[in-house]
Short mmCIF file of C-alpha atoms and ligand atoms in Angstrom, two decimals:
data_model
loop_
_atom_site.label_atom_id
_atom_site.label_comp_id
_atom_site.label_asym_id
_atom_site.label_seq_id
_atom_site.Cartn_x
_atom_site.Cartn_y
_atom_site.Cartn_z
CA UNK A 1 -5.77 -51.93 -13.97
CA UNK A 2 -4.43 -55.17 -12.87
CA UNK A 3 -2.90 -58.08 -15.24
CA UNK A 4 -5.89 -60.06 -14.83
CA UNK A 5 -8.49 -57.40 -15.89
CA UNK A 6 -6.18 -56.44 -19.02
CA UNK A 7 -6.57 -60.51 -19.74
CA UNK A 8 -10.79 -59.68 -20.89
CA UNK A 9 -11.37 -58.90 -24.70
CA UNK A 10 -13.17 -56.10 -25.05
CA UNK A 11 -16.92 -55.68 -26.09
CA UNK A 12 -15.63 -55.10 -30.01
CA UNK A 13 -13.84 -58.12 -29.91
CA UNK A 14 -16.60 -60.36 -28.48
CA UNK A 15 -18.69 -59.25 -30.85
CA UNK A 16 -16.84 -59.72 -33.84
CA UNK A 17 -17.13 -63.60 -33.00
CA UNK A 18 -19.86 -65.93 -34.99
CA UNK A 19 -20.79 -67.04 -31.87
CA UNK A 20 -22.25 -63.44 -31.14
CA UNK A 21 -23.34 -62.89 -34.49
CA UNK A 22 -26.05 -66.19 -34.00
CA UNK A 23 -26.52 -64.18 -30.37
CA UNK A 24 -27.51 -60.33 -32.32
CA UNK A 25 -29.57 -62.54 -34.77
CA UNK A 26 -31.97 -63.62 -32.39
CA UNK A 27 -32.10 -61.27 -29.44
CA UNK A 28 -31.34 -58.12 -31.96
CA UNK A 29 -27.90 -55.93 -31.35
CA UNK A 30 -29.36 -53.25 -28.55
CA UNK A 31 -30.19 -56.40 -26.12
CA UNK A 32 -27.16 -58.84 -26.79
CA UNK A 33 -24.20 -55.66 -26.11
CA UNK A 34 -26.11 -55.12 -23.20
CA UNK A 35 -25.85 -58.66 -22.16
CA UNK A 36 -22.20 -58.81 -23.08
CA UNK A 37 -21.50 -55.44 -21.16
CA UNK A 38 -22.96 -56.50 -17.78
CA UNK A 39 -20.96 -59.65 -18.31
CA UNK A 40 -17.93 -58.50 -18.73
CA UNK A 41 -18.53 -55.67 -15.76
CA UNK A 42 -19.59 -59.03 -13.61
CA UNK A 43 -16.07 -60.91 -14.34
CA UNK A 44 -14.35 -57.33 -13.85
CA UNK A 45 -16.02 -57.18 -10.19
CA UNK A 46 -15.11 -60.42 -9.96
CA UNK A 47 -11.05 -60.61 -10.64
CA UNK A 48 -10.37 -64.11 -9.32
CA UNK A 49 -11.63 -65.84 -12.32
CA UNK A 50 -11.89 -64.21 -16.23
CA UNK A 51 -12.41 -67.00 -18.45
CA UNK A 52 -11.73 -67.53 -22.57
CA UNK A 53 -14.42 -65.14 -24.49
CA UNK A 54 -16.66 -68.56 -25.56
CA UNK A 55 -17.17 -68.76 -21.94
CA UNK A 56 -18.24 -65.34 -21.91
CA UNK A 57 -20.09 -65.33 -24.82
CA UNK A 58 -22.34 -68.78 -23.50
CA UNK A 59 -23.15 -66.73 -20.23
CA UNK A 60 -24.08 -63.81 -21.96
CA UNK A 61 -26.35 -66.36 -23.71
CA UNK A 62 -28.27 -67.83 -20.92
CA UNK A 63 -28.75 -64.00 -19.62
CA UNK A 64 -30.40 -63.52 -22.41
CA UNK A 65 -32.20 -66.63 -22.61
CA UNK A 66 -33.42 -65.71 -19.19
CA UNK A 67 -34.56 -61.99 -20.17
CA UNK A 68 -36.51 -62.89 -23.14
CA UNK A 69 -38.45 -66.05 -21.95
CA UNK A 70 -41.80 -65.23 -20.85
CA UNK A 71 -41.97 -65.07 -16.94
CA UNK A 72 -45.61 -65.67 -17.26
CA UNK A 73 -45.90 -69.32 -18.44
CA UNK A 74 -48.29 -71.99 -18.24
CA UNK A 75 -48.03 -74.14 -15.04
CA UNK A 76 -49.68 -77.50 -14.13
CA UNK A 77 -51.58 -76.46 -11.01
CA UNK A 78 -52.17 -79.86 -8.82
CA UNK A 79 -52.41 -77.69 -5.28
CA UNK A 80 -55.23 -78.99 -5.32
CA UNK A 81 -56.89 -75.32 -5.14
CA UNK A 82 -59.08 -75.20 -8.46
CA UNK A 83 -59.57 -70.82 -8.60
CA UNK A 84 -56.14 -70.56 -7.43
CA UNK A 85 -55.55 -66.86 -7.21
CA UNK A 86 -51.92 -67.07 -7.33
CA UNK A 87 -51.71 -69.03 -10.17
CA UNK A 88 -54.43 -67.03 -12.40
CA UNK A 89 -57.61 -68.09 -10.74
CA UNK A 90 -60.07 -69.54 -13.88
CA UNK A 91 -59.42 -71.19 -16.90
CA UNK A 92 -61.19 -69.75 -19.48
CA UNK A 93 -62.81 -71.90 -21.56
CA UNK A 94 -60.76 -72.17 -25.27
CA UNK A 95 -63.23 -70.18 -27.55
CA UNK A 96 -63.56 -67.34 -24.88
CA UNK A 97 -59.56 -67.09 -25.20
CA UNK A 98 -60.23 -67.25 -28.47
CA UNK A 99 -62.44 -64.14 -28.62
CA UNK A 100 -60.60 -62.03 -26.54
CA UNK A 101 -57.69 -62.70 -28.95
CA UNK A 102 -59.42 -61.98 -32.11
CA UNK A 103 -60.39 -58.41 -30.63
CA UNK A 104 -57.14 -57.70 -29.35
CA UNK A 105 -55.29 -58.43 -33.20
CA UNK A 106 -58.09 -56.46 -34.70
CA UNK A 107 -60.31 -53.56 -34.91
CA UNK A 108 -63.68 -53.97 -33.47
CA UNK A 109 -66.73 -52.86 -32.22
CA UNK A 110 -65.66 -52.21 -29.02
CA UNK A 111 -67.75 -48.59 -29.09
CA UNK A 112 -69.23 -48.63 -32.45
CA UNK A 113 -72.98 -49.42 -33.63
CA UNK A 114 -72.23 -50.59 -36.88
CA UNK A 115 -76.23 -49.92 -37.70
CA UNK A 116 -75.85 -46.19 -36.93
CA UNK A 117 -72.35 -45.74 -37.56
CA UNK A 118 -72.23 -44.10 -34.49
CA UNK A 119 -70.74 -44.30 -31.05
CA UNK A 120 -71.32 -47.06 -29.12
CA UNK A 121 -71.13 -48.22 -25.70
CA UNK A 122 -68.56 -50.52 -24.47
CA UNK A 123 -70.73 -52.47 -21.43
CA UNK A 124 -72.94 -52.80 -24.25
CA UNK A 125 -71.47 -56.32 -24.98
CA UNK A 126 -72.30 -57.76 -21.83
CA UNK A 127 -75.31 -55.43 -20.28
CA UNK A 128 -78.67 -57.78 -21.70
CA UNK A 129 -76.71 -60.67 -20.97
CA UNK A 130 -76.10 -59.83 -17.18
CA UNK A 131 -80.02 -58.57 -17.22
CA UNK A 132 -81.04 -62.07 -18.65
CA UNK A 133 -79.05 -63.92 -16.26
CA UNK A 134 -79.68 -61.72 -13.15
CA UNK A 135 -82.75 -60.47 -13.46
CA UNK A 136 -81.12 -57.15 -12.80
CA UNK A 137 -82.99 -53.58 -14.55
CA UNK A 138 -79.56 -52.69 -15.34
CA UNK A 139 -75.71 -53.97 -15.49
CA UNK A 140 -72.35 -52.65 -15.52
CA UNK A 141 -68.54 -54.22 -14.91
CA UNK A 142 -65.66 -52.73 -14.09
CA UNK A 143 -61.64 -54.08 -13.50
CA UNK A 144 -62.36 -56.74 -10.71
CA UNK A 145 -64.21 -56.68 -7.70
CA UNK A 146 -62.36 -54.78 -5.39
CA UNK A 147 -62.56 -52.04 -8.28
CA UNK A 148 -66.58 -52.71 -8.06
CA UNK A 149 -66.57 -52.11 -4.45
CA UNK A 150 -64.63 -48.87 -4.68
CA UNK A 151 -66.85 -47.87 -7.46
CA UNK A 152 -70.37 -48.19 -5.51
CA UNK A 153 -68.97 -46.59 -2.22
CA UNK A 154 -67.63 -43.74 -3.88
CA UNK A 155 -70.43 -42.80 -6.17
CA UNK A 156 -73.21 -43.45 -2.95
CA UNK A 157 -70.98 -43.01 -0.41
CA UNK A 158 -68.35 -40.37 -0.63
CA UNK A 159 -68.18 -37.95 2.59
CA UNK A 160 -70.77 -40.09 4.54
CA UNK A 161 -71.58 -43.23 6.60
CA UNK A 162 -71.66 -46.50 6.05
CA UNK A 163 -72.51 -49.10 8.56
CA UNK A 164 -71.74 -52.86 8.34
CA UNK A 165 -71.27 -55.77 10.58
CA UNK A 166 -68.21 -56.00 12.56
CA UNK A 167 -68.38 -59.86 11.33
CA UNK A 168 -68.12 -58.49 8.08
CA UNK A 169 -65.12 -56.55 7.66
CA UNK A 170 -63.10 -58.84 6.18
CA UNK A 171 -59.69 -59.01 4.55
CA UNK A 172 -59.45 -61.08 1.62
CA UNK A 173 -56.22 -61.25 1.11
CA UNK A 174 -53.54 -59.74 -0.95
CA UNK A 175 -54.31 -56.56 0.91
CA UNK A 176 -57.67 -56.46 -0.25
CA UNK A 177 -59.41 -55.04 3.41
CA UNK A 178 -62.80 -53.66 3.79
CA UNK A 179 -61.89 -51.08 6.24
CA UNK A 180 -59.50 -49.71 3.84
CA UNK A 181 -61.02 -49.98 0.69
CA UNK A 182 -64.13 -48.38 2.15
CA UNK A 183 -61.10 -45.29 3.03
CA UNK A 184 -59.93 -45.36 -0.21
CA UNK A 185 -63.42 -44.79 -1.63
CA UNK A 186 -63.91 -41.98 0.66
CA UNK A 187 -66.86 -43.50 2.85
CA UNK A 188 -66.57 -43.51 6.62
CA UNK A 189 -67.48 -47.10 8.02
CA UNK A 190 -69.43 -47.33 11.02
CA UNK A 191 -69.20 -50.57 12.45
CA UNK A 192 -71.95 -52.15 13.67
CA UNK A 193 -72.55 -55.10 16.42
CA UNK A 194 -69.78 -57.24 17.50
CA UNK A 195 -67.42 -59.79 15.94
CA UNK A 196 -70.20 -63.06 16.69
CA UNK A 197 -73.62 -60.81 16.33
CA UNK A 198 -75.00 -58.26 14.97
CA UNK A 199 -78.93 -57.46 15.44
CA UNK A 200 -80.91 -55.62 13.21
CA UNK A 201 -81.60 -53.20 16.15
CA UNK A 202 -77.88 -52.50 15.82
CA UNK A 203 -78.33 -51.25 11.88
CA UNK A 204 -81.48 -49.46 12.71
CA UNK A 205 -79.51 -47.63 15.52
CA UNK A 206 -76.33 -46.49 13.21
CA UNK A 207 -78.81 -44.96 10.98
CA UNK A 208 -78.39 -41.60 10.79
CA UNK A 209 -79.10 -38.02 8.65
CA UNK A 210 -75.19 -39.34 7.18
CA UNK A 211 -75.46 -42.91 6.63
CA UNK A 212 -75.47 -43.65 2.52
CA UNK A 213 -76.61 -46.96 2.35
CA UNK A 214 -76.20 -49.93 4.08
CA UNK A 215 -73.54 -52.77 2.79
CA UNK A 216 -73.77 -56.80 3.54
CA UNK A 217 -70.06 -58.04 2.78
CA UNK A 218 -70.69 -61.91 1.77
CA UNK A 219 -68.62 -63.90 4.42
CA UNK A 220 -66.06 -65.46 1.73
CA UNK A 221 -63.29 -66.77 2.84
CA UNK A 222 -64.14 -67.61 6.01
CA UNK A 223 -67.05 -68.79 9.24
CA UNK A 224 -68.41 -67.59 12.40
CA UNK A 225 -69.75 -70.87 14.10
CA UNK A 226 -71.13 -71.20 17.99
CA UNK A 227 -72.79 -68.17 19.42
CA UNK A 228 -73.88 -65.95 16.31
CA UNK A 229 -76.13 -63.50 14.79
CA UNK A 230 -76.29 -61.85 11.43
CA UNK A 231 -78.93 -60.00 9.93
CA UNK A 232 -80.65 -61.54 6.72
CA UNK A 233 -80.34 -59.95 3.84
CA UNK A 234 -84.07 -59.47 3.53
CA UNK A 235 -83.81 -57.85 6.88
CA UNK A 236 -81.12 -55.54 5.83
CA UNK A 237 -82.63 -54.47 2.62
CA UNK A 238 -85.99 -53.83 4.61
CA UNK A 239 -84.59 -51.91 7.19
CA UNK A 240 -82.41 -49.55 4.67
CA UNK A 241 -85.87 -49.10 2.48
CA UNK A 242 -87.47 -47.94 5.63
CA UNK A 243 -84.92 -45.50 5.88
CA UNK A 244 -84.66 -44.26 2.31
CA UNK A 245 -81.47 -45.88 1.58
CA UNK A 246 -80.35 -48.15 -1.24
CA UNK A 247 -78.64 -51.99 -0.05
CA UNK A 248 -75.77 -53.20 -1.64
CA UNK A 249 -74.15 -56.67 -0.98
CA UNK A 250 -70.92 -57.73 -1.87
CA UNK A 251 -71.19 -61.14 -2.92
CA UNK A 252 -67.59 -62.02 -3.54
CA UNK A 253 -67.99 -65.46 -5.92
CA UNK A 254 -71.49 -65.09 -6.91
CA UNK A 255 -72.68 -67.40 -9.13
CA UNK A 256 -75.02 -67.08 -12.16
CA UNK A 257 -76.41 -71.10 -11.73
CA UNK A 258 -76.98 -73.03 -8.58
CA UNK A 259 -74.20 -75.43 -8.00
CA UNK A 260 -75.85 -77.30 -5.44
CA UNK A 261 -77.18 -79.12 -8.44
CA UNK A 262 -73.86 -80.45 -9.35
CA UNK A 263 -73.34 -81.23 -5.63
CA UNK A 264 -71.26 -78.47 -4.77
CA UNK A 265 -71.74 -76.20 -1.99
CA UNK A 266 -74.89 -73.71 -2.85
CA UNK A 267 -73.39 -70.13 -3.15
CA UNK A 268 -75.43 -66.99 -2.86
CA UNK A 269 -76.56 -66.02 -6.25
CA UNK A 270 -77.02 -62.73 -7.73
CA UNK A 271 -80.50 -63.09 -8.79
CA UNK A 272 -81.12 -63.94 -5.56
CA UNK A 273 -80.02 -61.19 -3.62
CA UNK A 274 -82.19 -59.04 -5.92
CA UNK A 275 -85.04 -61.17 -5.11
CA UNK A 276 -84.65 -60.64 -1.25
CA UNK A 277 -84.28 -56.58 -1.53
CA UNK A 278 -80.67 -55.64 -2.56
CA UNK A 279 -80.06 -52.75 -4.76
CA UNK A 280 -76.63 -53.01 -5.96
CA UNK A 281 -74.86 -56.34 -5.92
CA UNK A 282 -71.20 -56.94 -6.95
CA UNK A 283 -69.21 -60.38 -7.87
CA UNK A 284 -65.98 -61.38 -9.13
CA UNK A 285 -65.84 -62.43 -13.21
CA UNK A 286 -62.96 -65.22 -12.31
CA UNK A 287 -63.86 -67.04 -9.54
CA UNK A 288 -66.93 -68.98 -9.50
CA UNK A 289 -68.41 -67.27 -12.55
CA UNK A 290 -65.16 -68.68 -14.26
CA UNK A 291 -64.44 -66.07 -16.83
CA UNK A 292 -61.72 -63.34 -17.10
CA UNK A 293 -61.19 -61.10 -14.29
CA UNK A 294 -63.76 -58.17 -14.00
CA UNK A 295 -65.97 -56.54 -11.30
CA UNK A 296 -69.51 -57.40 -12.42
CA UNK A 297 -72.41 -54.98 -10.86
CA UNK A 298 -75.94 -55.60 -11.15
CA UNK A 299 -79.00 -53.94 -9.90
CA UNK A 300 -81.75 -50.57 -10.12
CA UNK A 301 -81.14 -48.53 -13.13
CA UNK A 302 -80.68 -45.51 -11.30
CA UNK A 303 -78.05 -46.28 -9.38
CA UNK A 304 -76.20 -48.57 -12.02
CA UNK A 305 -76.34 -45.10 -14.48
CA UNK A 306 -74.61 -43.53 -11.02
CA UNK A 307 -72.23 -45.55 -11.10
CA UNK A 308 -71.28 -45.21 -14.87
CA UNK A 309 -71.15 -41.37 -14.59
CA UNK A 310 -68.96 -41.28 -11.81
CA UNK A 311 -65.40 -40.73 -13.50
CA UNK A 312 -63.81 -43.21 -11.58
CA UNK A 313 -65.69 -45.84 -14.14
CA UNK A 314 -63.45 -44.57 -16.86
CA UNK A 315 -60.62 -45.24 -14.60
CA UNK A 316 -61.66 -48.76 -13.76
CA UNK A 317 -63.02 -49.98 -16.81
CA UNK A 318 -63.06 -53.49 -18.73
CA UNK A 319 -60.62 -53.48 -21.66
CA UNK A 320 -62.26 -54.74 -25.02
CA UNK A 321 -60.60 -58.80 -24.85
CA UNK A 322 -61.69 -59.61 -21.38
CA UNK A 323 -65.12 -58.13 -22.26
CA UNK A 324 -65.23 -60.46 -25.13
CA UNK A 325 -64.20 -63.14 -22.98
CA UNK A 326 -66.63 -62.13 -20.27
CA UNK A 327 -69.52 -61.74 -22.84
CA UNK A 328 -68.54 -65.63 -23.98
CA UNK A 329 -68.63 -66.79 -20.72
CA UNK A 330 -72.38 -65.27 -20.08
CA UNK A 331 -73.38 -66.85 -23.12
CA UNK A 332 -72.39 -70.08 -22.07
CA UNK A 333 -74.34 -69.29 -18.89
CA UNK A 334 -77.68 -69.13 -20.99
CA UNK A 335 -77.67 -73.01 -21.53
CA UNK A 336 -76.99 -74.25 -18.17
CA UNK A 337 -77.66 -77.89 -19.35
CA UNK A 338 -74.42 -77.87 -21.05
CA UNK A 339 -71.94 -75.48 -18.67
CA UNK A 340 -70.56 -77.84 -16.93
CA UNK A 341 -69.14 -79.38 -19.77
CA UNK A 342 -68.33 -76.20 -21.72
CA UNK A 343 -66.61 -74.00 -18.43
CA UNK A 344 -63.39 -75.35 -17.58
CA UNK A 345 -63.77 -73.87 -13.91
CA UNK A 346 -67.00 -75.66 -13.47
CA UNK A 347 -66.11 -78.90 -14.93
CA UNK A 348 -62.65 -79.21 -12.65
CA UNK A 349 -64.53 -78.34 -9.20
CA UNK A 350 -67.44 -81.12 -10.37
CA UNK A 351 -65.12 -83.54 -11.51
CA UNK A 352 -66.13 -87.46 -10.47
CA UNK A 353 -63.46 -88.56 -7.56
CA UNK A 354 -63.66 -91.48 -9.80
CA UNK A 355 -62.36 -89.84 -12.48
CA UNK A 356 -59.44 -88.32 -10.73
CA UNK A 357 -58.68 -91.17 -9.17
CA UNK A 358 -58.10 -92.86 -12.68
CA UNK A 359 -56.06 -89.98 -13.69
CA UNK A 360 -53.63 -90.06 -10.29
CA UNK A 361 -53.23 -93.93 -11.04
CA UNK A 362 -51.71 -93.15 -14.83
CA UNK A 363 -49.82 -90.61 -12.94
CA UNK A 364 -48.38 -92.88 -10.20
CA UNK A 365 -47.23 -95.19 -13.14
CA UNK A 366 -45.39 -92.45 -14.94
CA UNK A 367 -44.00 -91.17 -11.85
CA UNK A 368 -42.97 -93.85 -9.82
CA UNK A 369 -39.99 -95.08 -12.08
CA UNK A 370 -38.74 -91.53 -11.57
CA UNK A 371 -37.99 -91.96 -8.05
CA UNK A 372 -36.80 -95.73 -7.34
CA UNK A 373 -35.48 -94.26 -3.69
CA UNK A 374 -39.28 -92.76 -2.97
CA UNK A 375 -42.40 -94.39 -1.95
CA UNK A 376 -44.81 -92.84 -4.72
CA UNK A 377 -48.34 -93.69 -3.76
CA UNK A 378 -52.36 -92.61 -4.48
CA UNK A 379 -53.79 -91.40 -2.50
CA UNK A 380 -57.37 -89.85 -1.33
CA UNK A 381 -57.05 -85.75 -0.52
CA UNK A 382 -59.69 -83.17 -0.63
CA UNK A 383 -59.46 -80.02 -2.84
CA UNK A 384 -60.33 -76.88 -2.13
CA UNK A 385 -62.70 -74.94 -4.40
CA UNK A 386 -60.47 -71.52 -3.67
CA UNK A 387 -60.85 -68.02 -4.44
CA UNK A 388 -62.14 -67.53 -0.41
CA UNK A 389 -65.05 -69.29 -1.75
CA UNK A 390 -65.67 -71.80 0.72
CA UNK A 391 -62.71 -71.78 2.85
CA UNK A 392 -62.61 -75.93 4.23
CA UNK A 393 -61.63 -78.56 1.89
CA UNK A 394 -64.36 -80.11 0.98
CA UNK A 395 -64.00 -81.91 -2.57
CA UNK A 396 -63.31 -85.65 -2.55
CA UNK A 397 -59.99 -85.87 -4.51
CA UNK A 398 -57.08 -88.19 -5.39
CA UNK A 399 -53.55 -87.63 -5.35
CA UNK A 400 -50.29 -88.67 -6.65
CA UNK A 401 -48.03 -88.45 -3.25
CA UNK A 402 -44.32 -88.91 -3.08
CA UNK A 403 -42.54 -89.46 0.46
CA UNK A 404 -38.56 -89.14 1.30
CA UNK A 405 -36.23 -86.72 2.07
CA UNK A 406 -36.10 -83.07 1.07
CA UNK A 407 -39.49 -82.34 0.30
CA UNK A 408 -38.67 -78.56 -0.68
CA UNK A 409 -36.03 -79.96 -2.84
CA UNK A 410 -38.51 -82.01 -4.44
CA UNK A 411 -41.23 -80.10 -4.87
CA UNK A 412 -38.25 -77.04 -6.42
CA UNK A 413 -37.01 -79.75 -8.96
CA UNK A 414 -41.03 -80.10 -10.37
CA UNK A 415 -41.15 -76.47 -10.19
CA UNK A 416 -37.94 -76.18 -12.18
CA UNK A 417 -39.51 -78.19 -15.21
CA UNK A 418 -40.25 -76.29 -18.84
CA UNK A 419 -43.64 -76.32 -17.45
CA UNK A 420 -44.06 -76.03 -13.98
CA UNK A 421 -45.74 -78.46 -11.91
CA UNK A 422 -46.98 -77.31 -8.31
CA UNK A 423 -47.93 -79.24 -5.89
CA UNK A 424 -48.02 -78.82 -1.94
CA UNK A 425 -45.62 -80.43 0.81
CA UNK A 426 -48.39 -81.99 3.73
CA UNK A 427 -47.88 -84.46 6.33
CA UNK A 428 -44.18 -85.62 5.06
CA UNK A 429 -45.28 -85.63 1.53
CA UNK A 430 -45.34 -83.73 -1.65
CA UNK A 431 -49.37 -84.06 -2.98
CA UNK A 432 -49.75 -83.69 -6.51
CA UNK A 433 -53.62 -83.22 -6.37
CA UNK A 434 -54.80 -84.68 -10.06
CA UNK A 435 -58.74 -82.55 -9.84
CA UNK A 436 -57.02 -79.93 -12.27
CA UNK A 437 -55.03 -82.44 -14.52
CA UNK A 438 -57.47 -83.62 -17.26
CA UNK A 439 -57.41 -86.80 -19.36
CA UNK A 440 -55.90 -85.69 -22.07
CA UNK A 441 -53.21 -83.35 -20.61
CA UNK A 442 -51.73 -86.44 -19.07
CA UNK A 443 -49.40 -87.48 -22.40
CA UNK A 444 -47.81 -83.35 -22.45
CA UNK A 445 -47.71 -84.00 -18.64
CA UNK A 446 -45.63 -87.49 -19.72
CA UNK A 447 -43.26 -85.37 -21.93
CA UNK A 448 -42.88 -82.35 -19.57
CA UNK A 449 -41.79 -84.71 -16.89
CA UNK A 450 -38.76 -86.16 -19.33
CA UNK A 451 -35.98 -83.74 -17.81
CA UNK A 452 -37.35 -84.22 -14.42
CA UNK A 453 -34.24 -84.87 -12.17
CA UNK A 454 -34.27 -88.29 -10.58
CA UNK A 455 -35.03 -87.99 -7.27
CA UNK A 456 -32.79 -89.89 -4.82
CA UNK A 457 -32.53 -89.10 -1.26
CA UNK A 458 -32.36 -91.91 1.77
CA UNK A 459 -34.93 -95.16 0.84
CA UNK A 460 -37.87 -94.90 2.72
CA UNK A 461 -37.58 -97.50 5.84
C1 PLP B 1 -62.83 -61.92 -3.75
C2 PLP B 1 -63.64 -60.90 -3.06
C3 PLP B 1 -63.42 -59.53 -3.32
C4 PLP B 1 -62.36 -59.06 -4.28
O1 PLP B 1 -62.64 -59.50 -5.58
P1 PLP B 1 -61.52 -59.42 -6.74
O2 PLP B 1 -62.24 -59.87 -7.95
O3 PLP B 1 -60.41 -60.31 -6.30
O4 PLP B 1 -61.08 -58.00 -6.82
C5 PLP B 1 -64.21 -58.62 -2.66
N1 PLP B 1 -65.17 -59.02 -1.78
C6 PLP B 1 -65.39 -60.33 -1.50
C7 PLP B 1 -66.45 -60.70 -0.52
C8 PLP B 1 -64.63 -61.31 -2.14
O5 PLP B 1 -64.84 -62.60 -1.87
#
């Protein structure tokens, strides 16, 4: 032992002071020793410096500050991305947060007919509703989409062929890749046509005594423009019934209403796959749909009751408070005259430019006494819908833009606030993109900025 080692009080010691006592009152005795102990092995390791025990006892403190906050927390997301995966892809709308809650605290009727007292099925809560909406015989939803994907190929699929496009085998990211997804399920993919076209000769040609069924992958997250060919879905569907074999489309970010009616970008819907000839179609619950995340399947009976047999489903099934938050969100769907104004997700990627721009103008003001070194400006941007739906930015959008030196430093000291606020570094400026602040978020917004550090750095020339 050396002299300065012998100079740190021991564990007993530390914890005989009030100081501790306030620290075992609110973290409980297990959690603050443990904190103490790694403390005191830190300033052992480190034998330059062993400080007075209140010094110990405050950094002991802010470990365990650290350990018990919540490290997922509410953020202000102005990337300018509305379904931003990273930071939880959809809002749900209050009342479907609500619901989930209330099943979660209680006990429910998750299973349970309370007319028969008997069992009950769980996709039970959102089946009729998915028929209604779809037009589908038959529903069922599973953990998210990948899980949906997985699902279909391994019940119709396992041990034989499947052909798609080679302009369809995307990744979507986060490791999400066709290819190996369709491994993972135990389907062998044959690909079909080349990177720009595909014919329908080319399906009709990787038909075989082995092939399955035939999948469409919906091109997401990305475009083939110039010299292309794809095969319709009609086509697809037509050329698989010829053969005996069922067509299943992943859709990616169906949605249940046409948003080319709000002026957004139409997106394939559900319905309307089934229209043109698919059997099985899957979609994601939290993108476009703007509910919880789930894997939602729709299509022929037969193949749906496939599905739910297989005992993967078990494996990949919806827990009971994002079903009730998924069956909320469908019953929102059945009044379409009112969505826009009752799904968070569809009211942020409609939102009036003119709107936003009011919003990033209240901003600036707040802001701009902040950072008397910075030019702090509004200024137009585009946002992105996200969620690989519709890859180009494409919604007219105003920003809240600050210029000067050390943009990472900047945009780390916004990051560092009690809530978050993330915003993206572009063109020699951070762009705090004001689509997915709302009216009457701006006055928390006011507050949470209070211990914002001032930001200096050289005056703009
Ligand atoms: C997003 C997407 C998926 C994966 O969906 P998750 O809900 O993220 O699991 C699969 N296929 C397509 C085409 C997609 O766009």
């Amino acid at each position: 032992m050396t002299t300065t080692e012998s100079k740190l009080p021991s564990v007993d010691a530390l914890l005989r002071l009030p100081a501790a006592a306030v620290l075992v009152e609110r973290f409980g005795r297990a959690a603050t020793l443990a904190a103490l102990r790694d403390e005191l092995a830190e300033r052992r390791r480190n034998r330059a410096f062993h400080p007075p025990p209140p010094v110990l006892l405050d950094a002991a403190a802010d470990a365990l500050e650290r350990r018990f906050r919540a490290t997922q927390r509410p953020v202000f997301n102005l990337t300018g991305t509305v379904l931003h995966t990273n930071l939880g892809r959809a809002p749900l709308p209050p009342e479907a947060a609500a619901a989930a809650a209330l099943v979660m605290r209680e006990a429910s009727t998750l299973e349970y007919d309370v007319e028969t007292g008997r069992r009950g099925e769980r996709d039970d809560h959102v089946r009729a509703l998915l028929r209604d909406l779809t037009g589908a015989e038959d529903a069922t939803v599973v953990n998210n989409n990948a899980a949906a994907v997985l699902l279909i190929l391994n019940t119709l699929a396992l041990g034989r062929e499947v052909p798609v496009s080679r302009g369809e085998l995307i990744e979507i990211g986060g490791s999400f890749r066709m290819p190996d997804i369709m491994a993972r399920a135990g389907a062998q993919l044959v690909e079909v046509g080349t990177t720009n076209r595909t014919h329908a000769r080319d399906f009709e040609a990787a038909i075989g005594a082995r092939t399955a069924l035939l999948l469409r992958v919906h091109q997401a997250n990305y475009a083939i423009a110039g010299f292309t060919a794809s095969v319709s879905l009609e086509r697809l569907a037509a050329i698989a019934h010829a053969a005996g074999l069922p067509c299943v489309e992943d859709l990616g970010s169906g949605s249940l209403v046409d948003l080319a009616s709000w002026g957004l970008p139409h997106e394939p819907m559900p319905g309307q796959s089934l229209a043109a000839g698919a059997d099985l179609i899957c979609f994601s619950g939290d993108k476009l749909l703007g509910g919880p995340q789930a894997g939602l399947i729709v299509g022929r009976a037969g193949l749906i009751q496939a599905l739910n047999a297989n005992p993967l489903k078990r494996a990949l099934r919806l827990d009971k408070g994002r079903l009730a938050a998924l069956a909320h969100v469908l019953r929102l769907h059945l009044d379409p005259d009112r969505l826009r104004e009752r799904l968070p997700a569809l009211r942020l990627l409609t939102r009036p430019a003119a709107e936003i721009r009011a919003v990033a103008e209240r901003l600036a003001a707040l802001v701009t006494p902040r950072f008397p070194d910075r030019r702090v400006a509004v200024a137009e941007c585009r946002s992105q819908i996200g969620s690989g739906a519709l890859p180009v930015d494409l919604l007219p959008s105003f920003a809240v833009t600050i210029e000067g030196a050390d943009l990472p430093a900047l945009a780390r000291s916004w990051r560092a606030l009690p809530r978050p606020v993330i915003g993206r570094i572009a063109g020699g400026r951070l762009w705090l993109d004001c689509r997915c602040l709302e009216v009457d978020a701006l006055q928390a917004f006011a507050k949470n900025m209070t211990t914002l550090a001032i930001g200096n750095g050289p005056p703009v020339p």
